[in-house]
Amino acid sequence: EAEVAQSPRYKITEKSQAVAFWCDPISGHATLYWYRQILGQGPELLVQFQDESVVDDSQLPKDRFSAERLKGVDSTLKIQPAELGDSAMYLCASSAQNYNEQFFGPGTRLTVL
Amino acid sequence: AQRVTQPEKLLSVFKGAPVELKCNYSYSGSPELFWYVQYSRQRLQLLLRHISRESIKGFTADLNKGETSFHLKKPFAQEEDSAMYYCALTGGATNKLIFGTGTLLAVQP
């Protein structure tokens, strides 16, 4: 069964360093989402892509976060520089088209020291 | 403001007891409501959505627009139901999910 893939699963870094996360959505899914989940809270959307275009990045801290989906398939989320408050689980999800079920990846747990 | 509220962080019940996980929302429009579940060491997955009106794994949820609630219910809890449950909604031009803070359901033997 097709699943959303993410790597790495765990990342430990020091503050002020750069980190990058990768997501490979289910084949054929046009919509890709990046969520951040802080411990004890529900996931919060950071950025949403429709194919290679950003359709919502209103909650993305653009001074340090960037996201791209150059060919409309896989995606990379980058943080530079990382801060202590960025420690969280970063989840990627994809859906076949708007208003359909979102399928989630296993997440990348980031710890910033 | 769009918001989903799950008042209980932890709900502990005995096997065979009824379960009700509470969810209230605020949204100016007609949202679509969901319950997502995350079992131990597994990824977040959809349990049910209000428009399908299905019963999944014995769980049901009814959308009450007057009370702006979407409580999740099961008449007889099983140990395998132990998991983290998130209520969520979407609305507007995108499919953006807005999640509650989650409720950990622990079913004791």
Short mmCIF file of C-alpha atoms in Angstrom, two decimals:
data_model
loop_
_atom_site.label_atom_id
_atom_site.label_comp_id
_atom_site.label_asym_id
_atom_site.label_seq_id
_atom_site.Cartn_x
_atom_site.Cartn_y
_atom_site.Cartn_z
CA GLU A 1 0.00 0.00 0.00
CA ALA A 2 1.35 3.43 -0.94
CA GLU A 3 2.44 5.63 1.95
CA VAL A 4 3.90 9.07 2.50
CA ALA A 5 7.63 8.83 3.19
CA GLN A 6 9.66 11.23 5.30
CA SER A 7 13.33 11.46 6.22
CA PRO A 8 15.09 11.66 8.49
CA ARG A 9 12.91 10.21 11.22
CA TYR A 10 14.94 11.95 13.93
CA LYS A 11 17.20 14.99 13.83
CA ILE A 12 19.21 16.54 16.63
CA THR A 13 20.90 19.83 15.94
CA GLU A 14 22.33 22.80 17.74
CA LYS A 15 20.69 26.21 17.63
CA SER A 16 21.79 28.42 14.76
CA GLN A 17 22.43 25.38 12.53
CA ALA A 18 20.52 24.64 9.35
CA VAL A 19 18.27 21.59 9.04
CA ALA A 20 16.28 20.12 6.17
CA PHE A 21 13.46 17.60 6.03
CA TRP A 22 12.32 15.63 3.01
CA CYS A 23 8.88 14.32 2.10
CA ASP A 24 7.77 12.02 -0.72
CA PRO A 25 3.97 12.03 -1.06
CA ILE A 26 1.81 9.21 -2.37
CA SER A 27 2.26 8.96 -6.12
CA GLY A 28 -0.26 11.08 -7.98
CA HIS A 29 -1.23 13.23 -5.01
CA ALA A 30 -1.24 16.84 -6.16
CA THR A 31 -1.63 18.44 -2.74
CA LEU A 32 1.15 18.32 -0.15
CA TYR A 33 1.07 19.71 3.38
CA TRP A 34 3.72 20.36 6.04
CA TYR A 35 2.46 20.46 9.64
CA ARG A 36 4.33 21.18 12.87
CA GLN A 37 3.26 19.45 16.06
CA ILE A 38 4.60 20.81 19.33
CA LEU A 39 4.47 18.40 22.27
CA GLY A 40 1.01 18.37 23.83
CA GLN A 41 -0.65 20.14 20.91
CA GLY A 42 -2.33 19.16 17.68
CA PRO A 43 -0.62 19.54 14.31
CA GLU A 44 -0.59 23.06 12.84
CA LEU A 45 -0.28 23.72 9.11
CA LEU A 46 2.93 25.44 8.04
CA VAL A 47 2.61 25.31 4.26
CA GLN A 48 0.39 23.76 1.60
CA PHE A 49 1.33 23.06 -2.02
CA GLN A 50 -0.91 22.41 -4.97
CA ASP A 51 1.47 20.78 -7.44
CA GLU A 52 4.54 23.06 -7.27
CA SER A 53 2.67 26.18 -6.14
CA VAL A 54 2.24 27.40 -2.58
CA VAL A 55 -1.44 27.92 -1.76
CA ASP A 56 -1.12 28.65 1.97
CA ASP A 57 1.99 29.63 3.93
CA SER A 58 0.33 32.04 6.31
CA GLN A 59 1.71 30.25 9.40
CA LEU A 60 5.22 29.67 8.03
CA PRO A 61 7.88 31.77 9.83
CA LYS A 62 9.39 33.03 6.63
CA ASP A 63 12.39 34.66 8.24
CA ARG A 64 13.85 31.22 8.97
CA PHE A 65 11.66 28.59 7.29
CA SER A 66 11.46 27.80 3.60
CA ALA A 67 9.71 25.08 1.64
CA GLU A 68 9.86 23.98 -1.95
CA ARG A 69 8.30 21.42 -4.24
CA LEU A 70 10.17 22.09 -7.45
CA LYS A 71 8.73 19.40 -9.73
CA GLY A 72 5.43 19.06 -7.96
CA VAL A 73 6.38 15.71 -6.46
CA ASP A 74 8.64 15.53 -3.40
CA SER A 75 9.22 18.45 -1.07
CA THR A 76 11.85 19.87 1.24
CA LEU A 77 11.30 21.96 4.36
CA LYS A 78 14.30 23.92 5.62
CA ILE A 79 15.00 25.82 8.81
CA GLN A 80 17.92 28.23 8.98
CA PRO A 81 18.92 29.05 11.63
CA ALA A 82 17.23 26.63 13.98
CA GLU A 83 16.04 27.93 17.33
CA LEU A 84 15.25 26.10 20.57
CA GLY A 85 11.53 26.69 20.03
CA ASP A 86 11.62 24.78 16.75
CA SER A 87 11.86 21.48 18.60
CA ALA A 88 8.77 19.59 17.44
CA MET A 89 7.45 16.83 15.20
CA TYR A 90 7.26 17.86 11.55
CA LEU A 91 4.56 15.99 9.65
CA CYS A 92 4.04 15.75 5.94
CA ALA A 93 0.70 14.80 4.41
CA SER A 94 -0.69 14.47 0.92
CA SER A 95 -4.09 14.24 -0.69
CA ALA A 96 -5.29 13.38 -4.17
CA GLN A 97 -7.03 16.71 -4.63
CA ASN A 98 -8.51 19.42 -2.46
CA TYR A 99 -11.21 18.28 -0.04
CA ASN A 100 -10.10 14.66 -0.01
CA GLU A 101 -8.61 12.63 2.81
CA GLN A 102 -5.09 13.59 3.90
CA PHE A 103 -2.57 10.78 4.36
CA PHE A 104 0.20 11.42 6.85
CA GLY A 105 3.82 10.40 6.93
CA PRO A 106 5.60 9.10 10.05
CA GLY A 107 7.06 12.53 10.82
CA THR A 108 10.50 13.91 11.61
CA ARG A 109 11.19 14.61 15.26
CA LEU A 110 13.49 17.63 15.57
CA THR A 111 15.39 18.41 18.76
CA VAL A 112 17.28 21.69 18.91
CA LEU A 113 19.93 21.91 21.66
CA ALA B 1 -11.66 32.55 14.76
CA GLN B 2 -11.48 28.94 13.66
CA ARG B 3 -10.86 26.69 16.61
CA VAL B 4 -11.27 23.09 17.73
CA THR B 5 -11.51 22.36 21.44
CA GLN B 6 -10.99 18.97 23.06
CA PRO B 7 -11.44 19.56 26.79
CA GLU B 8 -10.04 16.24 27.99
CA LYS B 9 -6.32 15.48 27.71
CA LEU B 10 -6.83 11.98 29.09
CA LEU B 11 -9.85 9.70 29.24
CA SER B 12 -9.46 6.41 31.09
CA VAL B 13 -12.18 3.76 30.92
CA PHE B 14 -12.50 0.05 31.54
CA LYS B 15 -12.93 -2.47 28.75
CA GLY B 16 -16.61 -2.79 27.84
CA ALA B 17 -17.52 0.67 29.14
CA PRO B 18 -19.00 3.33 26.87
CA VAL B 19 -16.69 6.02 25.53
CA GLU B 20 -17.38 9.62 24.57
CA LEU B 21 -14.57 11.89 23.40
CA LYS B 22 -15.72 15.49 23.33
CA CYS B 23 -15.05 17.95 20.54
CA ASN B 24 -16.40 21.48 20.14
CA TYR B 25 -15.58 23.84 17.31
CA SER B 26 -15.96 27.44 16.28
CA TYR B 27 -16.15 28.29 12.61
CA SER B 28 -18.04 30.93 10.66
CA GLY B 29 -19.40 28.80 7.86
CA SER B 30 -20.01 25.15 7.13
CA PRO B 31 -16.93 23.15 8.06
CA GLU B 32 -16.23 19.53 7.43
CA LEU B 33 -15.42 17.65 10.65
CA PHE B 34 -13.05 14.72 11.12
CA TRP B 35 -11.67 12.42 13.77
CA TYR B 36 -8.05 11.32 13.32
CA VAL B 37 -6.41 8.61 15.43
CA GLN B 38 -2.81 7.80 16.23
CA TYR B 39 -2.07 4.37 17.70
CA SER B 40 1.22 3.77 19.49
CA ARG B 41 4.16 3.89 17.07
CA GLN B 42 1.89 4.43 14.07
CA ARG B 43 1.20 7.43 11.89
CA LEU B 44 -1.79 9.71 12.16
CA GLN B 45 -4.73 8.32 10.21
CA LEU B 46 -8.30 9.23 9.45
CA LEU B 47 -10.89 7.47 11.61
CA LEU B 48 -14.07 9.02 10.28
CA ARG B 49 -15.55 12.15 8.72
CA HIS B 50 -19.00 13.56 9.31
CA ILE B 51 -20.11 13.65 5.70
CA SER B 52 -19.70 9.89 5.29
CA ARG B 53 -21.87 9.13 8.33
CA GLU B 54 -20.08 5.79 8.71
CA SER B 55 -19.33 3.71 11.76
CA ILE B 56 -15.64 2.81 11.83
CA LYS B 57 -14.33 0.25 14.33
CA GLY B 58 -17.60 0.75 16.22
CA PHE B 59 -17.08 4.51 16.56
CA THR B 60 -19.67 7.07 15.48
CA ALA B 61 -19.77 10.85 15.59
CA ASP B 62 -22.72 13.11 14.97
CA LEU B 63 -22.34 16.72 13.93
CA ASN B 64 -24.51 18.98 16.12
CA LYS B 65 -24.52 22.37 14.46
CA GLY B 66 -26.60 23.96 17.21
CA GLU B 67 -24.08 23.02 19.89
CA THR B 68 -21.12 23.16 17.45
CA SER B 69 -20.03 19.75 18.65
CA PHE B 70 -18.75 16.57 17.03
CA HIS B 71 -18.35 14.10 19.88
CA LEU B 72 -16.90 10.64 19.19
CA LYS B 73 -18.73 7.72 20.74
CA LYS B 74 -18.41 3.98 21.12
CA PRO B 75 -20.78 1.84 23.18
CA PHE B 76 -18.24 -0.74 24.34
CA ALA B 77 -14.56 0.17 24.54
CA GLN B 78 -11.87 -2.36 23.60
CA GLU B 79 -8.24 -2.39 24.73
CA GLU B 80 -7.12 -1.90 21.12
CA ASP B 81 -8.96 1.44 21.07
CA SER B 82 -6.26 2.91 23.29
CA ALA B 83 -4.73 5.72 21.25
CA MET B 84 -4.51 9.48 20.78
CA TYR B 85 -7.61 10.95 19.15
CA TYR B 86 -7.67 14.31 17.37
CA CYS B 87 -10.74 16.19 16.25
CA ALA B 88 -10.19 18.42 13.21
CA LEU B 89 -12.04 20.60 10.77
CA THR B 90 -11.56 22.03 7.30
CA GLY B 91 -13.33 24.85 5.54
CA GLY B 92 -12.82 27.66 3.13
CA ALA B 93 -10.89 27.65 -0.09
CA THR B 94 -8.23 25.11 0.92
CA ASN B 95 -8.24 21.72 2.56
CA LYS B 96 -6.25 23.00 5.56
CA LEU B 97 -6.91 20.91 8.67
CA ILE B 98 -7.31 22.66 12.01
CA PHE B 99 -6.70 20.23 14.84
CA GLY B 100 -7.67 20.12 18.47
CA THR B 101 -5.08 19.33 21.13
CA GLY B 102 -6.05 15.67 21.26
CA THR B 103 -7.40 13.26 23.86
CA LEU B 104 -5.49 10.20 24.99
CA LEU B 105 -7.90 7.30 25.42
CA ALA B 106 -6.66 4.59 27.76
CA VAL B 107 -8.80 1.45 27.94
CA GLN B 108 -7.99 -0.60 31.02
CA PRO B 109 -8.47 -4.40 31.02
#
